[in-house]
Coordinates of C-alpha atoms and ligand atoms in Angstrom, one line a residue:
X1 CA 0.0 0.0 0.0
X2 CA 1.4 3.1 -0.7
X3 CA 1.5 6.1 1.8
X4 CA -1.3 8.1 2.0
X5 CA -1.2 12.2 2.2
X6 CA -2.2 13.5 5.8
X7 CA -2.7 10.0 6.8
X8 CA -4.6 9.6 10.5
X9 CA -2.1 9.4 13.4
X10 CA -3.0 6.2 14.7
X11 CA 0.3 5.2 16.7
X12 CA 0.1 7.4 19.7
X13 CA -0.9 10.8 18.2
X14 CA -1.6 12.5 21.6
X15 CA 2.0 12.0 22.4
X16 CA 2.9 13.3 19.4
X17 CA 1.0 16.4 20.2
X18 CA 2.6 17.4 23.2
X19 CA 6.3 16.6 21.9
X20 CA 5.3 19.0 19.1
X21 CA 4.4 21.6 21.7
X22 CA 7.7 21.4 22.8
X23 CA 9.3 21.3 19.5
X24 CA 10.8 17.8 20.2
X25 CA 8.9 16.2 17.5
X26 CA 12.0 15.3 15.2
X27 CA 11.8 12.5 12.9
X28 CA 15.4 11.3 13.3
X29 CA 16.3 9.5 10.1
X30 CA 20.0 8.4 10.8
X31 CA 22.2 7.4 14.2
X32 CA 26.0 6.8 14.7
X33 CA 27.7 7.3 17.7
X34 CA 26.4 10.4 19.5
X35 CA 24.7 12.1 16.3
X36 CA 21.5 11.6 15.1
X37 CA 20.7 12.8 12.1
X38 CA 17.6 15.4 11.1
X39 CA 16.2 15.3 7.2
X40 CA 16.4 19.2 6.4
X41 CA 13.7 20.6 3.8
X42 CA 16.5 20.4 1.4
X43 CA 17.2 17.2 1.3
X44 CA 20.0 17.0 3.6
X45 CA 20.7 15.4 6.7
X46 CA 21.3 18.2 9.8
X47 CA 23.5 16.3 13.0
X48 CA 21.8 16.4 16.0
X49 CA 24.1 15.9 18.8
X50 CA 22.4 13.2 20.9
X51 CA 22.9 13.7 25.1
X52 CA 20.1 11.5 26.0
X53 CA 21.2 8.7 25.2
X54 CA 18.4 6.1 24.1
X55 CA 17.7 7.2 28.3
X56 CA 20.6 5.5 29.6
X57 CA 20.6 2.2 26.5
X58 CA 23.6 3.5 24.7
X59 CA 26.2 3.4 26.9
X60 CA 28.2 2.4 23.4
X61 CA 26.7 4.5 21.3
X62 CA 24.1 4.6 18.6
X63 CA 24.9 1.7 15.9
X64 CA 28.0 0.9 17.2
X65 CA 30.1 -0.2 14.6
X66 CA 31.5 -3.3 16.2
X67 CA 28.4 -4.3 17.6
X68 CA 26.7 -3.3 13.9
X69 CA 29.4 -5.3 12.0
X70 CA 28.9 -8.1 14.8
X71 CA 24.8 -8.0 14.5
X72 CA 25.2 -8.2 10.5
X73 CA 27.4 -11.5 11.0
X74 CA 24.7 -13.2 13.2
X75 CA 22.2 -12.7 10.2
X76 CA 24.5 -14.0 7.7
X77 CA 24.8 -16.8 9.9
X78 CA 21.6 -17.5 9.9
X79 CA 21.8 -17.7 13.5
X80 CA 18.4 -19.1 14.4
X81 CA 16.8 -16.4 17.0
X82 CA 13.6 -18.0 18.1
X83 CA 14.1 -21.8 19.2
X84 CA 12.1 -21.9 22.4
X85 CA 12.4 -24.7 24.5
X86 CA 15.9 -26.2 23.4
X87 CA 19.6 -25.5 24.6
X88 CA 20.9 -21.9 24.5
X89 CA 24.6 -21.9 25.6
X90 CA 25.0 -18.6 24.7
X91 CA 22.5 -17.0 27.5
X92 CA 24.2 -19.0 29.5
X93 CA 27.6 -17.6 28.6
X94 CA 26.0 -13.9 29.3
X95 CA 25.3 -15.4 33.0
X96 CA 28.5 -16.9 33.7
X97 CA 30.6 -13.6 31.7
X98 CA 27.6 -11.4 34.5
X99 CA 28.9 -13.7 38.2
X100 CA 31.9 -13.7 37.1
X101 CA 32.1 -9.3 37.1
X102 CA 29.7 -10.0 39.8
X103 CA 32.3 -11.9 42.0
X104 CA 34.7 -9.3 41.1
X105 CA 32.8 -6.3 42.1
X106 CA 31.3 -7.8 44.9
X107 CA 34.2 -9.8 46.5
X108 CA 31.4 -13.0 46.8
X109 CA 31.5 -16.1 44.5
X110 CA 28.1 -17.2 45.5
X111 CA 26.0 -17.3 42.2
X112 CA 23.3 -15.9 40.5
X113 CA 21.0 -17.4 38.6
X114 CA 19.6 -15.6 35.6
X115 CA 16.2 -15.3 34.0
X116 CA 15.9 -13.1 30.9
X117 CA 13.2 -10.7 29.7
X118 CA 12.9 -8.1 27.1
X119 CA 13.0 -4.8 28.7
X120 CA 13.4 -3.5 31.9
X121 CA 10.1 -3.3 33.4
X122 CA 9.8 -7.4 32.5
X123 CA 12.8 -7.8 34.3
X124 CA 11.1 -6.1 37.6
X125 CA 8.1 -7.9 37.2
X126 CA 10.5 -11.1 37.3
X127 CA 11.9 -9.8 40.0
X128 CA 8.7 -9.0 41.7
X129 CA 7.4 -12.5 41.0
X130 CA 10.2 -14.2 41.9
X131 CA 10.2 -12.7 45.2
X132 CA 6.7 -13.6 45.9
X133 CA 7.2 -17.0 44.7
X134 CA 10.0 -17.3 47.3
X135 CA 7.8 -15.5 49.9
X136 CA 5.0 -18.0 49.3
X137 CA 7.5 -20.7 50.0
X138 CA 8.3 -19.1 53.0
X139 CA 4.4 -18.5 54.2
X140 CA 3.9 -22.4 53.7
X141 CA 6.8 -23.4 55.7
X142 CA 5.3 -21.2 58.5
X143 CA 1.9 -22.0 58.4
X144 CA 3.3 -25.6 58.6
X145 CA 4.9 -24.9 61.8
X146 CA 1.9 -23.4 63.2
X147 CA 0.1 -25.9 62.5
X148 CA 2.2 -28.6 63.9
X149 CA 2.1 -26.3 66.6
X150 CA -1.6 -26.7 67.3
X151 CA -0.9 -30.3 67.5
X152 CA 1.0 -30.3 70.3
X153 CA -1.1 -27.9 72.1
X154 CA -4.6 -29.7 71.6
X155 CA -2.4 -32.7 72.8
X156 CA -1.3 -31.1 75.7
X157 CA -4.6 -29.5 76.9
X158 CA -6.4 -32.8 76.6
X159 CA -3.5 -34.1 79.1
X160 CA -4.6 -30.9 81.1
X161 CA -2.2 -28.0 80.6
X162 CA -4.1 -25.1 81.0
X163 CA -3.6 -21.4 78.9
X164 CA -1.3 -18.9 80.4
X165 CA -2.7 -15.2 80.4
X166 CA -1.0 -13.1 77.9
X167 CA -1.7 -10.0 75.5
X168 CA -1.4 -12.4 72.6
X169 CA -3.8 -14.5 74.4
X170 CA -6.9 -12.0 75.1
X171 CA -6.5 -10.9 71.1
X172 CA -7.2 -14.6 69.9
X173 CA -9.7 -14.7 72.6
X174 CA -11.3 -11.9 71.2
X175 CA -11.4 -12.9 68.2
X176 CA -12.9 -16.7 69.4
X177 CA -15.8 -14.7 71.1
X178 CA -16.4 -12.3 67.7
X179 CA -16.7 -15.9 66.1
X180 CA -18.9 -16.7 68.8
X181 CA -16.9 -20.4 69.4
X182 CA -16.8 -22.0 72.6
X183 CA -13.5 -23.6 74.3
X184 CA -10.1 -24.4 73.3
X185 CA -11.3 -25.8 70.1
X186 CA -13.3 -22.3 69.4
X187 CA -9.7 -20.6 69.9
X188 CA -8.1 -23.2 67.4
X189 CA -10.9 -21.9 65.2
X190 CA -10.6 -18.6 65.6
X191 CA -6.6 -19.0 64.9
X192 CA -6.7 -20.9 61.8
X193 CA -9.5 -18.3 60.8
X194 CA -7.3 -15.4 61.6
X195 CA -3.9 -16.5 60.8
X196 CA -5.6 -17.5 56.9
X197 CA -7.1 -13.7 56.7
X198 CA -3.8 -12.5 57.6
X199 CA -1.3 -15.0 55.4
X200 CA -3.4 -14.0 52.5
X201 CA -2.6 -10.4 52.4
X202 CA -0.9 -9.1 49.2
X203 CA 2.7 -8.6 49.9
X204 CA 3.7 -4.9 50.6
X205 CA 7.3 -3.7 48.7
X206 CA 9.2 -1.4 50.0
X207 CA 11.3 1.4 47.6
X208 CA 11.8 4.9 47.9
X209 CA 10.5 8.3 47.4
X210 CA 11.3 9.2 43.6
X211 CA 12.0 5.6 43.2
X212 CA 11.3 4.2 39.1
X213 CA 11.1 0.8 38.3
X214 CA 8.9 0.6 35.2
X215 CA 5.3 1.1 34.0
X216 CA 4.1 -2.7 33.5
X217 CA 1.2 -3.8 35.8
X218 CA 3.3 -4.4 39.2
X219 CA 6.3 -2.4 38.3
X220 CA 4.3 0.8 38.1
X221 CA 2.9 0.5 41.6
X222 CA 7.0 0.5 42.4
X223 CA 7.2 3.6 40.7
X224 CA 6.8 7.3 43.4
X225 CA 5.7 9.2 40.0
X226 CA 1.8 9.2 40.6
X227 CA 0.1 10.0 37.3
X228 CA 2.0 7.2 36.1
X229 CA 0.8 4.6 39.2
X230 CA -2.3 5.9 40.7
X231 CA -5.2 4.8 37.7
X232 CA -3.7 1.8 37.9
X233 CA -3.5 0.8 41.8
X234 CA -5.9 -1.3 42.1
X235 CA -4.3 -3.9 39.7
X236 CA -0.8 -4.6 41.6
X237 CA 0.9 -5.1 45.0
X238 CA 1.5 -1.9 46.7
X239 CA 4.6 -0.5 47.7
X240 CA 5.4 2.1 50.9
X241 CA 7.9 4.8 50.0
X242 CA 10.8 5.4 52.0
X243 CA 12.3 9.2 52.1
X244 CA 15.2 9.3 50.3
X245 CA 16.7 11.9 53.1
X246 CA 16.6 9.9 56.0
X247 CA 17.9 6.7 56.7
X248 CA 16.2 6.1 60.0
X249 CA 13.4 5.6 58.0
X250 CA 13.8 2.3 56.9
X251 CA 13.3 0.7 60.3
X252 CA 10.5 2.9 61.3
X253 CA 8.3 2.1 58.3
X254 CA 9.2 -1.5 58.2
X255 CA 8.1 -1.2 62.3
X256 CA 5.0 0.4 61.1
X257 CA 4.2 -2.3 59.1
X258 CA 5.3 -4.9 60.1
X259 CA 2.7 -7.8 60.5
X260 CA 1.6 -11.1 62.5
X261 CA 0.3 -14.2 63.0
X262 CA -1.1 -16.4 65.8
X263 CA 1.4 -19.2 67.3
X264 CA 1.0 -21.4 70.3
X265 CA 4.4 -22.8 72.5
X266 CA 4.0 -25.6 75.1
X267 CA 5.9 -25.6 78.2
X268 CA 5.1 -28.5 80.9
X269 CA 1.5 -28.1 81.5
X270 CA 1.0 -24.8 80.2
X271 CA 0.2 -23.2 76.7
X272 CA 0.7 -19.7 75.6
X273 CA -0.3 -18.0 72.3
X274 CA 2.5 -16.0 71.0
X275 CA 2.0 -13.7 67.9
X276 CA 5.1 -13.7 65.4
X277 CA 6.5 -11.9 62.5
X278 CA 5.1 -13.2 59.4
X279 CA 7.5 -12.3 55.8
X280 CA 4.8 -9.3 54.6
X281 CA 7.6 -7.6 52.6
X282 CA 8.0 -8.6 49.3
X283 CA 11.0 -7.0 48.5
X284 CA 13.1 -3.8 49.2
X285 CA 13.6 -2.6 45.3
X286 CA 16.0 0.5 44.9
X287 CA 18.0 2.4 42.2
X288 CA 21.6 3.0 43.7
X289 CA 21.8 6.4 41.5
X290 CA 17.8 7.1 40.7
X291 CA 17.4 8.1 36.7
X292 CA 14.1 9.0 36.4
X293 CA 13.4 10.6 40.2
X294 CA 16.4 13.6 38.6
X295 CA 19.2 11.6 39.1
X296 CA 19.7 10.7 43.2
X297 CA 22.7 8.9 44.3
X298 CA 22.2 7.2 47.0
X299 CA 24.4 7.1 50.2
X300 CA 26.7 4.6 51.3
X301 CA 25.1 5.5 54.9
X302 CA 21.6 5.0 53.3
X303 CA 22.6 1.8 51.6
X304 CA 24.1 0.0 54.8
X305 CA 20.6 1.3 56.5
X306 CA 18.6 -0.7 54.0
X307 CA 20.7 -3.8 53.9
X308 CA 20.8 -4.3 58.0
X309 CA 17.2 -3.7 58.1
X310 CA 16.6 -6.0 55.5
X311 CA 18.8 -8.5 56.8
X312 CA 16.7 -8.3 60.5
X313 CA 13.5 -9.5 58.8
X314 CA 15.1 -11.6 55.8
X315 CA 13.6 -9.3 53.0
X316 CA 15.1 -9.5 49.6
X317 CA 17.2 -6.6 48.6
X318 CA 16.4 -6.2 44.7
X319 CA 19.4 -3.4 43.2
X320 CA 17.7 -1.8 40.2
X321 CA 20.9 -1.1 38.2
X322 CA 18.7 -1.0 34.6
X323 CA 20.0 2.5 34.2
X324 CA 22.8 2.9 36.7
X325 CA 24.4 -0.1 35.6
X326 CA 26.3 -1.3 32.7
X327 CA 29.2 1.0 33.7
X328 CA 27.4 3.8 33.2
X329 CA 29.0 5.3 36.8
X330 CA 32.7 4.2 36.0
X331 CA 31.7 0.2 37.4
X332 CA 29.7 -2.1 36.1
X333 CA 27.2 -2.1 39.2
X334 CA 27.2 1.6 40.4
X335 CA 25.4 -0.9 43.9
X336 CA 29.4 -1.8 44.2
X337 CA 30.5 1.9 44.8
X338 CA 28.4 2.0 47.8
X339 CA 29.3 -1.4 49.1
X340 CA 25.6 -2.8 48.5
X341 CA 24.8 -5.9 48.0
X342 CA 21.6 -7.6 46.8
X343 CA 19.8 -10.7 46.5
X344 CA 18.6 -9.4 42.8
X345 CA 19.6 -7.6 40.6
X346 CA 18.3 -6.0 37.5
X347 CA 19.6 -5.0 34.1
X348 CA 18.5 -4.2 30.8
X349 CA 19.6 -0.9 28.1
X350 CA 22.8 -1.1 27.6
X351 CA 22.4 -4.0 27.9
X352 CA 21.4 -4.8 24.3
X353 CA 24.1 -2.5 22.9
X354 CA 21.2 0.0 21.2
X355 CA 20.1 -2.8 19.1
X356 CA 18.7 -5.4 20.9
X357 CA 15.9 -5.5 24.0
X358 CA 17.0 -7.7 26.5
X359 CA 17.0 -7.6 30.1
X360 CA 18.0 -10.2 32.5
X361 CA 16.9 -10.9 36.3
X362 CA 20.3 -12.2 38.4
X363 CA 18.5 -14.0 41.4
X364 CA 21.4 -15.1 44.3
X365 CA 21.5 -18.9 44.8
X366 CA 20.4 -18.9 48.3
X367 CA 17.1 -17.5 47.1
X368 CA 16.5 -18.8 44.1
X369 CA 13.5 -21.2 43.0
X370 CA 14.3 -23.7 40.4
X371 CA 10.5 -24.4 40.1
X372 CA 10.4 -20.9 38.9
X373 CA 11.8 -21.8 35.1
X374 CA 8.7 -23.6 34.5
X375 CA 6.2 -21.1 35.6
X376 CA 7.5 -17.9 33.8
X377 CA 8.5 -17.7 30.5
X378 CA 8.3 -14.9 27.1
X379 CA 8.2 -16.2 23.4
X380 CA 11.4 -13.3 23.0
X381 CA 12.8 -14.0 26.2
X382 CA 16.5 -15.6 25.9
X383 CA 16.6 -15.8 21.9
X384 CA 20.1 -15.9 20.8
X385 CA 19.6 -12.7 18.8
X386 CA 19.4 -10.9 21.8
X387 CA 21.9 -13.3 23.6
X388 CA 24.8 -13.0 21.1
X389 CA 24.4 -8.9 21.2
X390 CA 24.7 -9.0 25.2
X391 CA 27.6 -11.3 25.3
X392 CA 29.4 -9.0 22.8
X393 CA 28.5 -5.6 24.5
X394 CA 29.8 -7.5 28.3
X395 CA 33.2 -8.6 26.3
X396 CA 33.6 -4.8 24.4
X397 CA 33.2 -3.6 28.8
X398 CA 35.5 -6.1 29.7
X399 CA 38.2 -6.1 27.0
X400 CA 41.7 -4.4 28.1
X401 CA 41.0 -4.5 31.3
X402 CA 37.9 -2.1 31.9
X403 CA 38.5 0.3 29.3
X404 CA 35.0 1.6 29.3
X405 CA 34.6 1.5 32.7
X406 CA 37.6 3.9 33.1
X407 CA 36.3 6.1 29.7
X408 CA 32.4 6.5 31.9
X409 CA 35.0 8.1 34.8
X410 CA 37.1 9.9 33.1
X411 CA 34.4 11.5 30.6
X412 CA 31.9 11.8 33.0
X413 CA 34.2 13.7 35.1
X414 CA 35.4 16.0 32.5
X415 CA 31.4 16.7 31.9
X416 CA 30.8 17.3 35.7
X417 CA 33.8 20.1 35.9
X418 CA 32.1 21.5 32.9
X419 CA 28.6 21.5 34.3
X420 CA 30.0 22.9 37.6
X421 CA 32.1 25.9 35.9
X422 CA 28.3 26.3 34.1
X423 CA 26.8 26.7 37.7
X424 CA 29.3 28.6 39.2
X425 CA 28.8 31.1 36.3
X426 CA 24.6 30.9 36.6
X427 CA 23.9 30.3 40.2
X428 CA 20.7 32.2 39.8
X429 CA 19.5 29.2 37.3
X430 CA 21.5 26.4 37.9
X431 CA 20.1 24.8 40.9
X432 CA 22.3 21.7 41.4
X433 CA 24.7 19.2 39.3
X434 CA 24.4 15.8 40.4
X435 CA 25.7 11.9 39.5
X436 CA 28.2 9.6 38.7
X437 CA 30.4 9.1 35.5
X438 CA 27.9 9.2 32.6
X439 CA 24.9 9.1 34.5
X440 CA 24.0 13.0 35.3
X441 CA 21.9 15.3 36.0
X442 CA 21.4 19.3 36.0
X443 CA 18.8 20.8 37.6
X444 CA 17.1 24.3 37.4
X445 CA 16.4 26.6 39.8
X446 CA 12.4 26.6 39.8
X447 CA 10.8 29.1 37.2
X448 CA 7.1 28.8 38.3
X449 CA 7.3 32.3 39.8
X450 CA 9.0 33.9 36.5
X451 CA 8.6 37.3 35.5
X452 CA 8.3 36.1 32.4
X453 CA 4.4 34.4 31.9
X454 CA 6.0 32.3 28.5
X455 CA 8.5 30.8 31.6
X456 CA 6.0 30.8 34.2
X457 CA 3.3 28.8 32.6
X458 CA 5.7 25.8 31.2
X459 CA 7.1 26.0 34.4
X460 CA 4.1 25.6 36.6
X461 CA 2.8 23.3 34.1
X462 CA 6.1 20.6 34.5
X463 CA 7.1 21.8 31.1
X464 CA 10.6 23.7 31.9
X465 CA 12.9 20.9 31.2
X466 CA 10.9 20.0 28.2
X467 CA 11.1 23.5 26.4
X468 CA 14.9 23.8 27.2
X469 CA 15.0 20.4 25.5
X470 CA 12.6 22.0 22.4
X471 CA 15.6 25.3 22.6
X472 CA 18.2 23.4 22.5
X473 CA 17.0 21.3 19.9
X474 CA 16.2 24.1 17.4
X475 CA 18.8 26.7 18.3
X476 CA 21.8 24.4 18.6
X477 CA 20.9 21.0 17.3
X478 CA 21.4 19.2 20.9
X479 CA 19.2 16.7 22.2
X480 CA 18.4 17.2 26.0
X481 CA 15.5 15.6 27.7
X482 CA 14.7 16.2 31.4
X483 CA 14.3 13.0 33.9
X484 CA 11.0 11.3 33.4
X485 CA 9.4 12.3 37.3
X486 CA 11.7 15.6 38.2
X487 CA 11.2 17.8 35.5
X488 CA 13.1 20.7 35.9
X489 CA 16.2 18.1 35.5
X490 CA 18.3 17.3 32.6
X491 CA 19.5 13.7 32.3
X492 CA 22.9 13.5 30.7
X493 CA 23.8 10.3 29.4
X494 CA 26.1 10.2 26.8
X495 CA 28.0 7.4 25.5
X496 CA 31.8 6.5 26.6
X497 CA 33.0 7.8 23.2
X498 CA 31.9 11.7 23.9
X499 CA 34.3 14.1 22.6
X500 CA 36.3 17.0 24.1
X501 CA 34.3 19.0 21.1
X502 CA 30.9 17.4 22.0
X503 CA 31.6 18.3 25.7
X504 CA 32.1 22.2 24.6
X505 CA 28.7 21.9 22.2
X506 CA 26.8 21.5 25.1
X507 CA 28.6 24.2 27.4
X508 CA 27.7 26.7 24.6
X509 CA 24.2 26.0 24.2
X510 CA 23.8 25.2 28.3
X511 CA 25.2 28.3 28.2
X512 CA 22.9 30.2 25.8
X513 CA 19.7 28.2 27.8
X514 CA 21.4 29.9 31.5
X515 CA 21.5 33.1 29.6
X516 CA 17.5 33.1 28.1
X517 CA 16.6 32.2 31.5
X518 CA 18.9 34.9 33.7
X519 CA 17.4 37.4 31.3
X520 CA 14.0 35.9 31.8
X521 CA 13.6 35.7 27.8
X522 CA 10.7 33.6 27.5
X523 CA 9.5 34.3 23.8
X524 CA 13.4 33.2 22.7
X525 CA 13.0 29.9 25.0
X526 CA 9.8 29.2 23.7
X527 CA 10.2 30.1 20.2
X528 CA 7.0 32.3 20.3
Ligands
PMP601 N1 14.1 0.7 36.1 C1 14.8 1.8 35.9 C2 15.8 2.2 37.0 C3 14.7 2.5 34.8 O1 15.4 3.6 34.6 C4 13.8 2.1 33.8 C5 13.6 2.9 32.5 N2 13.8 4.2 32.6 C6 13.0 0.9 34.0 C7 13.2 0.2 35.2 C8 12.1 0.4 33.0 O2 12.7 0.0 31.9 P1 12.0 -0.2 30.5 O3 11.7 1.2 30.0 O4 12.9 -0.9 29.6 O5 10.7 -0.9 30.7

């Protein structure tokens, strides 16, 4: 069929709308390393220089031309990519090249299995199932021990032990009379009644304020932004989240919530009803630099806070590192920098070397359920497309010794001492530079009080970061995007291979954006 004139936007046209608001509706035609590439009206192609980065997947760059030349091979191959169900040695190679930088970064040869997805949010919702799969485990086990319990005590009260008076006690008895039950057998009633209620409550997960873990059914309820998790609460788990500024927190809010159920202990001739800790938390999930939430490293002294307090109630510790990690902070896990360890991890973007979507869910041996393989599965998941890609991206990190590892450190600080000589010169606009290597941020002071009302209204309607992005795209042919929940921040996530050059593109056009918004020059920033 050939194309038709003015042809209905079918494929998300609202969106469409609002990036054209902003000016960001380019229709990019051709990508290599940091460039994109613009059709002009002439004819010919106009570089854009690219600082977002596929949003953290291009950690190599756009078509890479080893991993292009690599891809290119595999289809002359006639590799087959979709042979479900049969041996794939070369996902396994991607888990054994991932424990083995694992075991280097982490200083801890235990292994971790790996189940693979497609994109990131899949690999949380592994993550998340996972979890509950282990948690359910975990809930049997007790309930089994419970009710063993109650064994022994029926046994012992028909020999004649009596019930010893305790708080625990007058709640189950309580709760025999509201079932209106008589005797020892009516309080063995009302406990298998109330322990079932209670076991059968969804799990609660625990990540933090500004927290983003994907938009899939159970991921987005793991993600702080609202409007993205709210109209769809009632279809997932819930999460509580912690404040990112205060590590106390933890402890308090897993006190808060903490939850029980109804034991009994013999001792000689008495019996006592006990209530104990039942596993309610599904999983502690956190980013150890936050992307979307405007770029938040996280402390060493929050990170130890969230791994003792996990450790006191056995809750799994699942370490985001879809956009932090893939060496995109100078290590492969940017976790490692702050000495945290987790049962899970997560990774996906770079992952695929900008041409493939894969993800992969590393689950630590002690916690892993083997059962698991055979209730979870993709049609894409694992293909050997996507396999062979990963492998070679992990090999390109690894080869001489870390090279891109120490490029993301050494780049990513020259950017920094950029940004910060920016700030230094624009205090009035620039509120704060934050991050690690190649995974930045640069926020603005807030504009919603501008004397300008152009400013003003993007600004109080979320849209600053946005319409910098739209200025800097048509006045200097750079693309900028602000984080996807804090919006008055710029993500900068170039790949390793950013130039001196590059670096000095951007300081001149951050520079003209800090100079539109000192002089309050809102027709200029919104092109009006
Ligand atoms: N977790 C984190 C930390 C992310 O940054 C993202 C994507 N921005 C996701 C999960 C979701 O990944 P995807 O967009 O591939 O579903």
């Amino acid at each position: 069929m050939s194309p038709v004139a003015n042809e209905l936007e079918l494929a998300e046209p609202h969106l469409g709308g609002v990036l054209s608001a902003a000016g960001l509706d380019a229709e990019y035609v051709r990508a290599a390393g940091n460039t994109l590439y613009l059709r002009g009206a002439d004819g010919q192609e106009i570089p854009v220089l690219d600082f977002a980065g596929g949003f953290g997947s291009l950690m190599l760059g756009h078509n890479n031309p080893e991993i292009t030349a690599y891809t290119k091979s595999l289809l002359d191959a006639q590799v087959p990519v979709h042979s479900q169900f049969s041996r794939h040695p070369c996902a396994n190679r991607v888990a054994q090249q991932l424990n083995a930088i694992l075991q280097r970064e982490l200083d801890d040869d235990e292994p971790y299995f790996a189940i693979f997805a497609n994109s990131g949010a899949e690999a949380i919702e592994v993550a998340v199932k996972h979890a509950e799969f282990e948690r359910s485990g975990r809930l049997a086990a007790l309930a089994e021990e419970v009710a063993a319990h109650v064994e022994s005590a029926r046994a012992a009260v028909r020999e004649g032990a009596a019930l010893a008076p305790t708080e625990a006690g007058a709640r189950l008895e309580a709760a025999r009379r509201a079932g209106d039950a008589e005797g020892f057998e009516g309080l063995l009633a009302a406990l298998a009644r109330e322990n079932a209620e209670r076991l059968a409550r969804s799990p609660l997960f625990l990540t933090l304020e500004g927290s983003f873990h994907g938009k899939l059914a159970s991921s987005v309820q793991l993600t702080h932004n609202e409007s993205f998790r709210l109209p769809f609460k009632a279809l997932a788990a819930q999460a509580r989240f912690v404040p990112r500024d205060r590590p106390e927190a933890v402890k308090e809010i897993i006190e808060e919530e903490r939850a029980t159920v109804f034991d009994l202990s013999v001792e000689g001739d008495t019996v006592t009803v006990t209530e104990r800790d039942f596993p309610i938390f599904g999983a502690f999930l956190l980013e150890p630099v936050q992307g979307e939430g405007g770029v938040r490293v996280i402390t060493e002294e929050f990170a130890r806070a969230i791994q003792d307090a996990c450790a006191a109630i056995d809750c799994p510790i699942v370490v985001d590192e879809i956009q932090s990690g893939m060496g995109r902070t100078g290590a492969f896990l940017a976790s490692s920098l702050i000495g945290l360890r987790g049962d899970y991890y997560t990774l996906a973007k770079s992952l695929g070397g900008g041409l493939a979507k894969v993800s992969v869910t590393l689950v630590r041996r002690p916690r892993y359920r083997q059962d698991f393989e055979l209730v979870h599965s993709s049609t894409f998941a694992k293909d050997s497309f996507s396999s062979h890609i990963a492998l070679k991206v992990l090999e390109i990190m690894e080869a001489e010794d870390g090279r891109i590892y120490r490029m993301a450190r050494e780049r990513g600080t020259k950017l920094v001492t950029t940004l910060e000589a920016l700030r230094a010169d624009f205090p009035d606009v620039i509120k704060d530079v934050r991050g690690k290597g190649l995974m930045l941020g640069l926020e603005f002071h807030d504009q919603s009080t501008s004397e300008s009302p152009a400013i003003q209204g993007v600004s109080q309607a979320g849209f600053l970061g946005y319409t910098v992005a739209g200025f800097a795209l048509r006045e200097h042919r750079i693309r900028l995007f602000p984080t996807g929940s804090a919006f008055n921040t710029l993500r900068l996530q170039p790949s390793v291979y950013l130039s001196d050059e590059e670096i000095a593109r951007l300081d001149a056009a951050l520079r003209d954006v800090c100079g539109v918004l000192r002089e309050q020059d809102g027709e200029r920033l919104t092109g009006g």
